[in-house]
Short mmCIF file of N, CA and C and ligand atoms in Angstrom, two decimals:
data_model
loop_
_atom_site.label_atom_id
_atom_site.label_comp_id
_atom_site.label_asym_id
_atom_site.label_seq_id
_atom_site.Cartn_x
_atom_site.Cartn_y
_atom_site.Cartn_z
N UNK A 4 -9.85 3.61 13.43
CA UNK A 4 -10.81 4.46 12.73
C UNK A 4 -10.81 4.12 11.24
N UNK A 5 -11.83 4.06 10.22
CA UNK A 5 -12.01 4.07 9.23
C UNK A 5 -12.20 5.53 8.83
N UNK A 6 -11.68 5.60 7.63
CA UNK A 6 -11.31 6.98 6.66
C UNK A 6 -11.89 6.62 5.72
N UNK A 7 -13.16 7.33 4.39
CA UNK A 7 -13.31 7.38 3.20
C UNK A 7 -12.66 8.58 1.95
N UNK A 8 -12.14 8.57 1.57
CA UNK A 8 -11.21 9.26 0.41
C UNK A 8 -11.90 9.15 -0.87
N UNK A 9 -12.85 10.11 -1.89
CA UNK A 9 -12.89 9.71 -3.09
C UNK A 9 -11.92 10.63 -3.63
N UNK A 10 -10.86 10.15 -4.69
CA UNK A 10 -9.97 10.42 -5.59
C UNK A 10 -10.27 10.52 -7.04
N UNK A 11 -10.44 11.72 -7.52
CA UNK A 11 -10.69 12.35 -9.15
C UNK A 11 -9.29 12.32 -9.65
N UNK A 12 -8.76 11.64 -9.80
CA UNK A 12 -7.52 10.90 -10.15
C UNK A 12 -6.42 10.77 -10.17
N UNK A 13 -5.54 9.81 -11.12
CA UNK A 13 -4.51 9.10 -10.02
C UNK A 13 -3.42 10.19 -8.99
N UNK A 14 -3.54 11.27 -9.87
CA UNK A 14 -2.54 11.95 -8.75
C UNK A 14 -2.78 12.47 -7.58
N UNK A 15 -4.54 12.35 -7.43
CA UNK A 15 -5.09 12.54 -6.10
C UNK A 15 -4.98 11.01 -5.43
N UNK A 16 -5.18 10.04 -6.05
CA UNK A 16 -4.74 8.72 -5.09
C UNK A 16 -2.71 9.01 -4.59
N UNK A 17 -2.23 9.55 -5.49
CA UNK A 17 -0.92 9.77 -5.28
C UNK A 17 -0.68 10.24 -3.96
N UNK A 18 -1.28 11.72 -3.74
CA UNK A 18 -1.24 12.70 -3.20
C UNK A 18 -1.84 11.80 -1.40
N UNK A 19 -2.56 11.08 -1.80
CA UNK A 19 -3.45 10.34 -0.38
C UNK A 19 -2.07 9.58 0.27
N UNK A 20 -1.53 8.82 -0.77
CA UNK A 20 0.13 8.12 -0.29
C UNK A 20 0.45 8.87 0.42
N UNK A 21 0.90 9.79 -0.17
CA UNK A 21 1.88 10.77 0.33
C UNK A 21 1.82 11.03 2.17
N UNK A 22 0.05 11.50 1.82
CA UNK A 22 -0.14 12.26 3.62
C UNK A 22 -0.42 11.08 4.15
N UNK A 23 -0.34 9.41 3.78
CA UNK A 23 -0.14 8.81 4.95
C UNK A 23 1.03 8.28 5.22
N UNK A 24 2.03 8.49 4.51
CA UNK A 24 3.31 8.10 4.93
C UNK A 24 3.69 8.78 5.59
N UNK A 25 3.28 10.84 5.66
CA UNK A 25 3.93 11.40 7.12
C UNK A 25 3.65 10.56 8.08
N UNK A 26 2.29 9.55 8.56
CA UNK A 26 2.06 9.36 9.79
C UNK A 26 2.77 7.95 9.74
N UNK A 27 3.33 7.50 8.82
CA UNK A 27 3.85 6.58 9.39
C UNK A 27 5.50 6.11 10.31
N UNK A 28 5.97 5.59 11.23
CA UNK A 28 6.48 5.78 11.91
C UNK A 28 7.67 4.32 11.64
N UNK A 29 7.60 3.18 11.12
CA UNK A 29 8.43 2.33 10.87
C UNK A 29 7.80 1.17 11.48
N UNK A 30 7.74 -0.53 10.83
CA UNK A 30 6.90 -1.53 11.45
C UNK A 30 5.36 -1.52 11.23
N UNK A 31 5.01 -0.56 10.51
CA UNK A 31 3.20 -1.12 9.73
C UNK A 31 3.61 -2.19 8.79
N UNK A 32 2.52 -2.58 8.13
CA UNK A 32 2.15 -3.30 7.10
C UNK A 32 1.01 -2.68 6.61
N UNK A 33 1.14 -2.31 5.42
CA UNK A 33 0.01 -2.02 4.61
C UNK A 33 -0.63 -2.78 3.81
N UNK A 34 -1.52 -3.32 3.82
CA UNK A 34 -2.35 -4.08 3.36
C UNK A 34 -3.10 -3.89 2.19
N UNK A 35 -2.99 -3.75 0.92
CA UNK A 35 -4.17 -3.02 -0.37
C UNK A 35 -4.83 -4.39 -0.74
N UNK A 36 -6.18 -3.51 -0.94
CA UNK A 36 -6.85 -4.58 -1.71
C UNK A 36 -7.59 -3.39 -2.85
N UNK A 37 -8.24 -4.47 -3.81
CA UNK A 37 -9.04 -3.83 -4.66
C UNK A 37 -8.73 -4.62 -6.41
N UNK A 38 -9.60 -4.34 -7.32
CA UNK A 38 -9.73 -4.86 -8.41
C UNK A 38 -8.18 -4.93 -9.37
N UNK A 39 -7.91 -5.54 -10.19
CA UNK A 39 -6.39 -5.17 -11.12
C UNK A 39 -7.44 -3.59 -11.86
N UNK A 40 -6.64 -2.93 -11.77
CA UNK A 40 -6.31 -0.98 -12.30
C UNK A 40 -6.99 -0.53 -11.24
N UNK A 41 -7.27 -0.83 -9.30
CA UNK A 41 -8.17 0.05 -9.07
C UNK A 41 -6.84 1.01 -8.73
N UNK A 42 -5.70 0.95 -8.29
CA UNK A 42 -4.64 1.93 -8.02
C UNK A 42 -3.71 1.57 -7.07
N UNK A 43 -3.78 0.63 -6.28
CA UNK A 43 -2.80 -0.19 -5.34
C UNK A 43 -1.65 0.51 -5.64
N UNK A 44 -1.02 0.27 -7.29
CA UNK A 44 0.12 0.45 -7.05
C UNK A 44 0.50 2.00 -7.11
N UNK A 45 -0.51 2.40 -7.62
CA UNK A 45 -0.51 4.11 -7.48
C UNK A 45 -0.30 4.91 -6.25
N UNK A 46 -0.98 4.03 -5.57
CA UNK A 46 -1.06 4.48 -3.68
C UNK A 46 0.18 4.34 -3.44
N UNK A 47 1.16 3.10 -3.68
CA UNK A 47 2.56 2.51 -3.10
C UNK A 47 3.20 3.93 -3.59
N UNK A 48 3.08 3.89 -5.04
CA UNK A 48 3.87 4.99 -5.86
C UNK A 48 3.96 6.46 -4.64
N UNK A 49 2.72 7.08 -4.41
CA UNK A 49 2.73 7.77 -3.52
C UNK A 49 2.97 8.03 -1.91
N UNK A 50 2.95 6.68 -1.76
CA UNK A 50 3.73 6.73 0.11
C UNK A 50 5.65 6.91 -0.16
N UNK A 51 5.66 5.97 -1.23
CA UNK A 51 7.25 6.35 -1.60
C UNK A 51 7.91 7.53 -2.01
N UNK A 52 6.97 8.04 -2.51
CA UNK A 52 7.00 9.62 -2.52
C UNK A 52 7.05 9.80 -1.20
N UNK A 53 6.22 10.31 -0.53
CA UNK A 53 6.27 10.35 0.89
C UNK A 53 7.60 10.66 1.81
N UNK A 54 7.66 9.22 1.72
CA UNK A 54 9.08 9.20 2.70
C UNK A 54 10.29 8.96 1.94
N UNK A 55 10.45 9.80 0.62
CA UNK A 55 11.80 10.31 0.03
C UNK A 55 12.31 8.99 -0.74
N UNK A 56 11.56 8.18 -1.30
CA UNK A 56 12.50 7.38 -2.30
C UNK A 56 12.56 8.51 -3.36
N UNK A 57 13.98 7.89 -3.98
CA UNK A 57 15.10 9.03 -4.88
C UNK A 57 13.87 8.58 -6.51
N UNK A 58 13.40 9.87 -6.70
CA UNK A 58 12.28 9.93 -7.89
C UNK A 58 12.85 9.15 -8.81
N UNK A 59 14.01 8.64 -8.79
CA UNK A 59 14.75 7.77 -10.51
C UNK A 59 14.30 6.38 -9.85
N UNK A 60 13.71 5.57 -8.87
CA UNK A 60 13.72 4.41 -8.61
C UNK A 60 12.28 4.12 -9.12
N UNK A 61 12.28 3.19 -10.05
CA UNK A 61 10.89 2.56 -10.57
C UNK A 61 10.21 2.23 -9.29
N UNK A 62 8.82 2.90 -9.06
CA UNK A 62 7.92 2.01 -8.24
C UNK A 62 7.07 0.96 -8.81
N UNK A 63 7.56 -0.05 -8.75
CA UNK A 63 6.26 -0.97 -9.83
C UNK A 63 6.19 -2.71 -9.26
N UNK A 64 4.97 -3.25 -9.01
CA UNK A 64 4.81 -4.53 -8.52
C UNK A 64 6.08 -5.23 -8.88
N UNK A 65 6.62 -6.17 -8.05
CA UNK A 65 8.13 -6.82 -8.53
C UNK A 65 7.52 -8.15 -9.60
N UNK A 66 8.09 -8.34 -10.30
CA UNK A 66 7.89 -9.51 -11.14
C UNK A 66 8.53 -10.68 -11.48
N UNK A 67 10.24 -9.93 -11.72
CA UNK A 67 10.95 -11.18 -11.87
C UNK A 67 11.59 -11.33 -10.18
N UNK A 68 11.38 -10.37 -9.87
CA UNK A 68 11.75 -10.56 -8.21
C UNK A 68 10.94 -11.11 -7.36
N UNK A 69 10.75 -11.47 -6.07
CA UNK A 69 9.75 -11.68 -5.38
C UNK A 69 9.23 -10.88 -4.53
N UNK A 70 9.94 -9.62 -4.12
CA UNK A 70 9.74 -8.38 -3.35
C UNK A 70 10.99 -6.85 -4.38
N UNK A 71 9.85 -6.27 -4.15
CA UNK A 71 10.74 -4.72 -4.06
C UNK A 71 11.38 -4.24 -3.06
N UNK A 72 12.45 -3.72 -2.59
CA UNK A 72 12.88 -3.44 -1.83
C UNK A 72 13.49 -1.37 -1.90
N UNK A 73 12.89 -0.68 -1.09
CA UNK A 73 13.44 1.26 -1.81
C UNK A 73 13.62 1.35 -0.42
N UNK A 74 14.92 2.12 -0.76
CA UNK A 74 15.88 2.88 0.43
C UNK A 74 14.72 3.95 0.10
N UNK A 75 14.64 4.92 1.78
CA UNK A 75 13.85 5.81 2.04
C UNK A 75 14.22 5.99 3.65
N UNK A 76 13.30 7.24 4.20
CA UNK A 76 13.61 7.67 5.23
C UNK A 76 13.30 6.08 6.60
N UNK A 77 12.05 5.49 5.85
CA UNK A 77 12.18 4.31 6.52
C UNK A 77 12.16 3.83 5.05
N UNK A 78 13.10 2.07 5.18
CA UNK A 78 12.62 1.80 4.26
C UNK A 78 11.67 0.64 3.85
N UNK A 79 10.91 0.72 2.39
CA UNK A 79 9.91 0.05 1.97
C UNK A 79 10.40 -1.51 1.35
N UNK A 80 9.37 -2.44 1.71
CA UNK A 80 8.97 -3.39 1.05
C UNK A 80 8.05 -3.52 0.44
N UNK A 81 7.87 -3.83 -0.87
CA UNK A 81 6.77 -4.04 -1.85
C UNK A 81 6.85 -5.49 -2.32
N UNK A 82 5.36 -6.07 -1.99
CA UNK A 82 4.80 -7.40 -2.46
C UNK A 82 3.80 -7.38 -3.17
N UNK A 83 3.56 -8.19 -4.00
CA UNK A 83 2.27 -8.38 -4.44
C UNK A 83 1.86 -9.78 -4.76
N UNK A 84 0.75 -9.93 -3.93
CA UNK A 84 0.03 -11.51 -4.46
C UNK A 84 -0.57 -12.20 -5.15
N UNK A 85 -0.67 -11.00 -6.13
CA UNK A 85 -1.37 -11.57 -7.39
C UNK A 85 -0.98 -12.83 -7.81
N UNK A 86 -1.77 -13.96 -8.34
CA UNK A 86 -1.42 -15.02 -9.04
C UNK A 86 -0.55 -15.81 -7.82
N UNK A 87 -0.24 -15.79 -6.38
CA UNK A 87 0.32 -16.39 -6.14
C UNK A 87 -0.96 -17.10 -4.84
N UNK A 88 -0.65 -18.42 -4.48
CA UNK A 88 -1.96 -18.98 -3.83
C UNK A 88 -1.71 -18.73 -2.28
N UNK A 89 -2.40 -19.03 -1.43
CA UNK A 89 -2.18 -18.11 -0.27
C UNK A 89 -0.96 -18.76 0.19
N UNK A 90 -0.47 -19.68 0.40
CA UNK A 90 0.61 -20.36 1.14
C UNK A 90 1.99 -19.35 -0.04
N UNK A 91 1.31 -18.79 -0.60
CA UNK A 91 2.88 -18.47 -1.82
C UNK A 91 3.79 -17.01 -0.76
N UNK A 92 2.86 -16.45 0.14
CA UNK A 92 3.09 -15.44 1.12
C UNK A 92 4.66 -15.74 1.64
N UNK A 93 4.77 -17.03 2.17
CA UNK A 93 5.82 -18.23 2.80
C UNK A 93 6.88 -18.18 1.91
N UNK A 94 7.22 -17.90 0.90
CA UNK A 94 8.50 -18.30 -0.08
C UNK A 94 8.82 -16.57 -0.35
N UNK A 95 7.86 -15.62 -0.05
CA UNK A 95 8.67 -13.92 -0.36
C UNK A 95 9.87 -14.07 0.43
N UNK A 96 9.94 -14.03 1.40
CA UNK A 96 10.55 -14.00 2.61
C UNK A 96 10.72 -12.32 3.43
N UNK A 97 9.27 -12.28 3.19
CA UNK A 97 9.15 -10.82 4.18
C UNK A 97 8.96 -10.78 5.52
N UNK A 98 9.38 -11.77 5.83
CA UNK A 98 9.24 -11.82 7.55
C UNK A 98 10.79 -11.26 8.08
N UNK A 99 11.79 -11.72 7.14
CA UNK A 99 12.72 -10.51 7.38
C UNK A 99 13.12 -9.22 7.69
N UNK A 100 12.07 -9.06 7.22
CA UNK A 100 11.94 -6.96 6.83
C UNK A 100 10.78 -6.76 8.36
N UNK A 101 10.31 -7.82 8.81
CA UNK A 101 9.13 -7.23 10.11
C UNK A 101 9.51 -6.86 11.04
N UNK A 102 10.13 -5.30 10.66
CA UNK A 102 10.41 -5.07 12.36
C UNK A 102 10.47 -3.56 12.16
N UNK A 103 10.89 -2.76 12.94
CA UNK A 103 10.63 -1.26 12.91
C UNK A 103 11.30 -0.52 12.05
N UNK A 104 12.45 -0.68 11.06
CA UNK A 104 12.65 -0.08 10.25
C UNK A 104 12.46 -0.42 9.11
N UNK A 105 11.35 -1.05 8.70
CA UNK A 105 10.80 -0.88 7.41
C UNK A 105 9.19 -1.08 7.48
N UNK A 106 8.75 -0.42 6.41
CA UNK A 106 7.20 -0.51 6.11
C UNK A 106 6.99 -1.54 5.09
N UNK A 107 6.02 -2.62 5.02
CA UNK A 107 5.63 -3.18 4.20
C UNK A 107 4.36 -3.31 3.65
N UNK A 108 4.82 -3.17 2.27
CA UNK A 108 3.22 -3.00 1.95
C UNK A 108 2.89 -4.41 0.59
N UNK A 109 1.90 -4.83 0.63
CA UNK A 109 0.91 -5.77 -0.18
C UNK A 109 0.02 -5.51 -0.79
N UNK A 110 0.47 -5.54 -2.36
CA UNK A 110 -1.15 -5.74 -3.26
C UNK A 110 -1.66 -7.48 -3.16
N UNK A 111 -2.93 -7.25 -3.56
CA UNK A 111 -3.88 -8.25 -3.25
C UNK A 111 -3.35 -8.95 -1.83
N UNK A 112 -3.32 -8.44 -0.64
CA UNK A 112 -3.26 -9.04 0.37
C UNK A 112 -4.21 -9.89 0.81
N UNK A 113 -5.32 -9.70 0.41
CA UNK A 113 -6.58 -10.96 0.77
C UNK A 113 -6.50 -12.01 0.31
N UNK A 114 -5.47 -12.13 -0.37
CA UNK A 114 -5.44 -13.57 -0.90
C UNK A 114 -4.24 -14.66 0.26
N UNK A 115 -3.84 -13.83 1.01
CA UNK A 115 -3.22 -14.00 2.57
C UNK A 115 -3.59 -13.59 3.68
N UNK A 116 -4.91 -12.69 3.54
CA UNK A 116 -5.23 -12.08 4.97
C UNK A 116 -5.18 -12.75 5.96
N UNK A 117 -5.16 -14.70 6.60
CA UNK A 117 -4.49 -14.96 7.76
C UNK A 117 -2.98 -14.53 8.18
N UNK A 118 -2.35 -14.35 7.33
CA UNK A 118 -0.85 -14.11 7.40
C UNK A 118 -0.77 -12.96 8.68
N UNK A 119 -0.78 -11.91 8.21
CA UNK A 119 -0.67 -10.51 8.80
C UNK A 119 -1.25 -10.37 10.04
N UNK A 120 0.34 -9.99 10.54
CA UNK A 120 -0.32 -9.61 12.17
C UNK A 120 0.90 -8.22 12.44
N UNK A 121 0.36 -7.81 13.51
CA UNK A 121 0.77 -6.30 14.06
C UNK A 121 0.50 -5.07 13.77
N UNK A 122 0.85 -4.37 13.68
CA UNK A 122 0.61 -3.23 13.06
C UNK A 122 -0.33 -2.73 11.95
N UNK A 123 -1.05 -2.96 11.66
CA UNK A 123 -1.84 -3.16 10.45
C UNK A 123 -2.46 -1.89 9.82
N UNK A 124 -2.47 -1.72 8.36
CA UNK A 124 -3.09 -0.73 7.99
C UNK A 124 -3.84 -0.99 6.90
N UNK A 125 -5.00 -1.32 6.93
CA UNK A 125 -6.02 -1.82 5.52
C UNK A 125 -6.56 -0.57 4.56
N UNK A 126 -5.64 -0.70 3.48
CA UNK A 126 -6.75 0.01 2.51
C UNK A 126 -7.28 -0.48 1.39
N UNK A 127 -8.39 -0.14 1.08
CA UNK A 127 -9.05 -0.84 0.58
C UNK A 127 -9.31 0.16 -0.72
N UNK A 128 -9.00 -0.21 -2.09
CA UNK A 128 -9.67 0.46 -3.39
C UNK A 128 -10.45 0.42 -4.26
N UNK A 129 -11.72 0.92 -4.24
CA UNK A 129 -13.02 0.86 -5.16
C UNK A 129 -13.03 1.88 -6.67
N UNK A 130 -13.09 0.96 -7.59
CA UNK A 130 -13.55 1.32 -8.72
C UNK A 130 -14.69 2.00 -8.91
N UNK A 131 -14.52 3.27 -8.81
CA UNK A 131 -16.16 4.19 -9.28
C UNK A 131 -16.57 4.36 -10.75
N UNK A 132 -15.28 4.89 -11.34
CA UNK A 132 -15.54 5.31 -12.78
C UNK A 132 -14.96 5.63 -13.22
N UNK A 133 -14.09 6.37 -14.77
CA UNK A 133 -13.03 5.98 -15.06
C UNK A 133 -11.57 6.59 -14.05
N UNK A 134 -11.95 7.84 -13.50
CA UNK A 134 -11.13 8.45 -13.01
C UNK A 134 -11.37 8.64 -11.35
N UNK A 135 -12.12 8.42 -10.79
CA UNK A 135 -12.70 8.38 -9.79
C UNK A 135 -12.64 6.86 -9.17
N UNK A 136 -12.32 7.25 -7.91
CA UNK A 136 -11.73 5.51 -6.84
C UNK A 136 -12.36 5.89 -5.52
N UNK A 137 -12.83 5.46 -5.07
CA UNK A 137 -13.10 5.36 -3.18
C UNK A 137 -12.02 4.61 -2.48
N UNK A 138 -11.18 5.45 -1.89
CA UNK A 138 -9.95 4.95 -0.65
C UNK A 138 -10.62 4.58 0.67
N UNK A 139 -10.42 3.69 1.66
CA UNK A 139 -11.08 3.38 2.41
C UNK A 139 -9.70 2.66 3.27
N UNK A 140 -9.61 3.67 4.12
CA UNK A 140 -8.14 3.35 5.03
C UNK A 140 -8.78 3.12 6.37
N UNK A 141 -8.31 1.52 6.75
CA UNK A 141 -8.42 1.62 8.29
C UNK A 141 -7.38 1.21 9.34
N UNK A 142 -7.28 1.79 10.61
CA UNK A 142 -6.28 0.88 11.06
C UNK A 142 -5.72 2.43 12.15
N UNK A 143 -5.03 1.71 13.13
CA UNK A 143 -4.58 2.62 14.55
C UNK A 143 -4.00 4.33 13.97
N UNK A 144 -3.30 3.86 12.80
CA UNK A 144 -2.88 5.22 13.42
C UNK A 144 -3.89 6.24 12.03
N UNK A 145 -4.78 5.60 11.61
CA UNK A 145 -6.22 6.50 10.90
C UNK A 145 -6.82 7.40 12.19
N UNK A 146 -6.22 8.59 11.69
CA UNK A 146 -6.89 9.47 13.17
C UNK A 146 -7.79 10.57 12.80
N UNK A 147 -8.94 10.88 13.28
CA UNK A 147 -9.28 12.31 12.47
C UNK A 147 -8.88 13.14 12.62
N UNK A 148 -7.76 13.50 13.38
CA UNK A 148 -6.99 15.03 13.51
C UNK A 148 -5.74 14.81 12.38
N UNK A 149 -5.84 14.33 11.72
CA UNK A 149 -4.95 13.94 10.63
C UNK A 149 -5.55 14.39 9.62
N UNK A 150 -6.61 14.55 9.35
CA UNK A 150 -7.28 14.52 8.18
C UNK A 150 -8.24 16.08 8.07
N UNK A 151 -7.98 16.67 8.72
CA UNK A 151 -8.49 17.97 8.57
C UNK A 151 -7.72 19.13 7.98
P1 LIG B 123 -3.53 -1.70 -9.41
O1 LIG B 123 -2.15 -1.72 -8.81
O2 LIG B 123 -4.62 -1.63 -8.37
O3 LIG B 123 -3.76 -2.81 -10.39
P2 LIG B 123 -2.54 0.64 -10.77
O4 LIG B 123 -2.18 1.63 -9.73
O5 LIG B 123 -1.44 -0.12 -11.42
O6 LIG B 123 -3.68 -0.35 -10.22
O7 LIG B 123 -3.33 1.35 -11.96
C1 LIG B 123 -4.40 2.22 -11.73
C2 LIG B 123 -4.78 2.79 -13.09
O8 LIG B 123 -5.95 3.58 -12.98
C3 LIG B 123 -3.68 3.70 -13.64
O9 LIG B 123 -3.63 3.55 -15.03
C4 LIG B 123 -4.20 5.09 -13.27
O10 LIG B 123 -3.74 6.08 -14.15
C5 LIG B 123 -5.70 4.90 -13.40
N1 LIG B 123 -6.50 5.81 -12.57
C6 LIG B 123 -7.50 6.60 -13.02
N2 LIG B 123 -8.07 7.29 -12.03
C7 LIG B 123 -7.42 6.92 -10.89
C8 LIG B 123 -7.56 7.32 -9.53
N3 LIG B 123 -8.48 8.18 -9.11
N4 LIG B 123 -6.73 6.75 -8.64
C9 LIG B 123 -5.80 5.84 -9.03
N5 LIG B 123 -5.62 5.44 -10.30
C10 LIG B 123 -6.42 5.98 -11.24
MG1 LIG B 124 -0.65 -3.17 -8.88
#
């Protein structure tokens, strides 16, 4: 199912994290796409909320690292592909982390979208205006009895 979300700002993109990390269960991949400032990492910020990373742990794209890694009720992997060319997916080494106790999630994943397989959860972030974003979540466990 596809979901549309507009968010009057970031702490309502926060808040969207949040209620989809209840549904998540361990072994997705989250997939973000969207412009540099549409909120990717705002969304991450808020699923980690979610599922209990300890509020003192920076959520923020890794840089000198090649992945983030946050203890949590499951725990998270954070990538991002910015600047890296699609084969650069191959040297994170997140194929480690693919299995049911951890969630992984990707900014600019389209710049690898052959990569990703299983579990999948695409969201997608649109720039409306300064404070305002269109969330656009798709993927198995997007349910509408979730969202009421
Ligand atoms: P990205 O990771 O996609 O480059 P970030 O999450 O780092 O984007 O930054 C998003 C920026 O946009 C932040 O400065 C945030 O405060 C701002 N912002 C304004 N409105 C929103 C909104 N509705 N949702 C998310 N971020 C917003
Ligand atoms: Mg980011």
């Amino acid at each position: 199912m596809i979901k549309e979300i507009i968010t009057g700002s970031p702490q309502e993109t926060f808040s969207v994290g949040e209620k989809v990390a209840v549904l998540l269960k361990g072994g997705e991949t989250i997939l973000l796409t969207g412009d540099l400032g549409a909120g990717k990492t705002m969304f991450v910020k808020g699923i980690a909320s979610g599922l209990g990373v300890d509020p003192l742990t920076p959520v923020v794209s890794p840089t000198f690292t090649l992945i983030n890694l946050y203890k949590a009720r499951i725990d998270i992997v954070h990538a991002d592909l910015y600047r890296l060319d699609p084969e650069g997916i191959f040297g994170l080494g997140i194929e480690e982390y693919m299995d049911n106790s951890h969630i992984i999630m990707v900014e600019w994943a389209d710049i690898s979208e052959g990569y990703f397989k299983g579990n999948l959860l695409r969201i997608k972030i649109e720039y409306l205006e300064q404070n305002r974003r269109k969330i656009i979540l798709g993927g198995n466990i997007i349910r509408e009895e979730n969202w009421r």
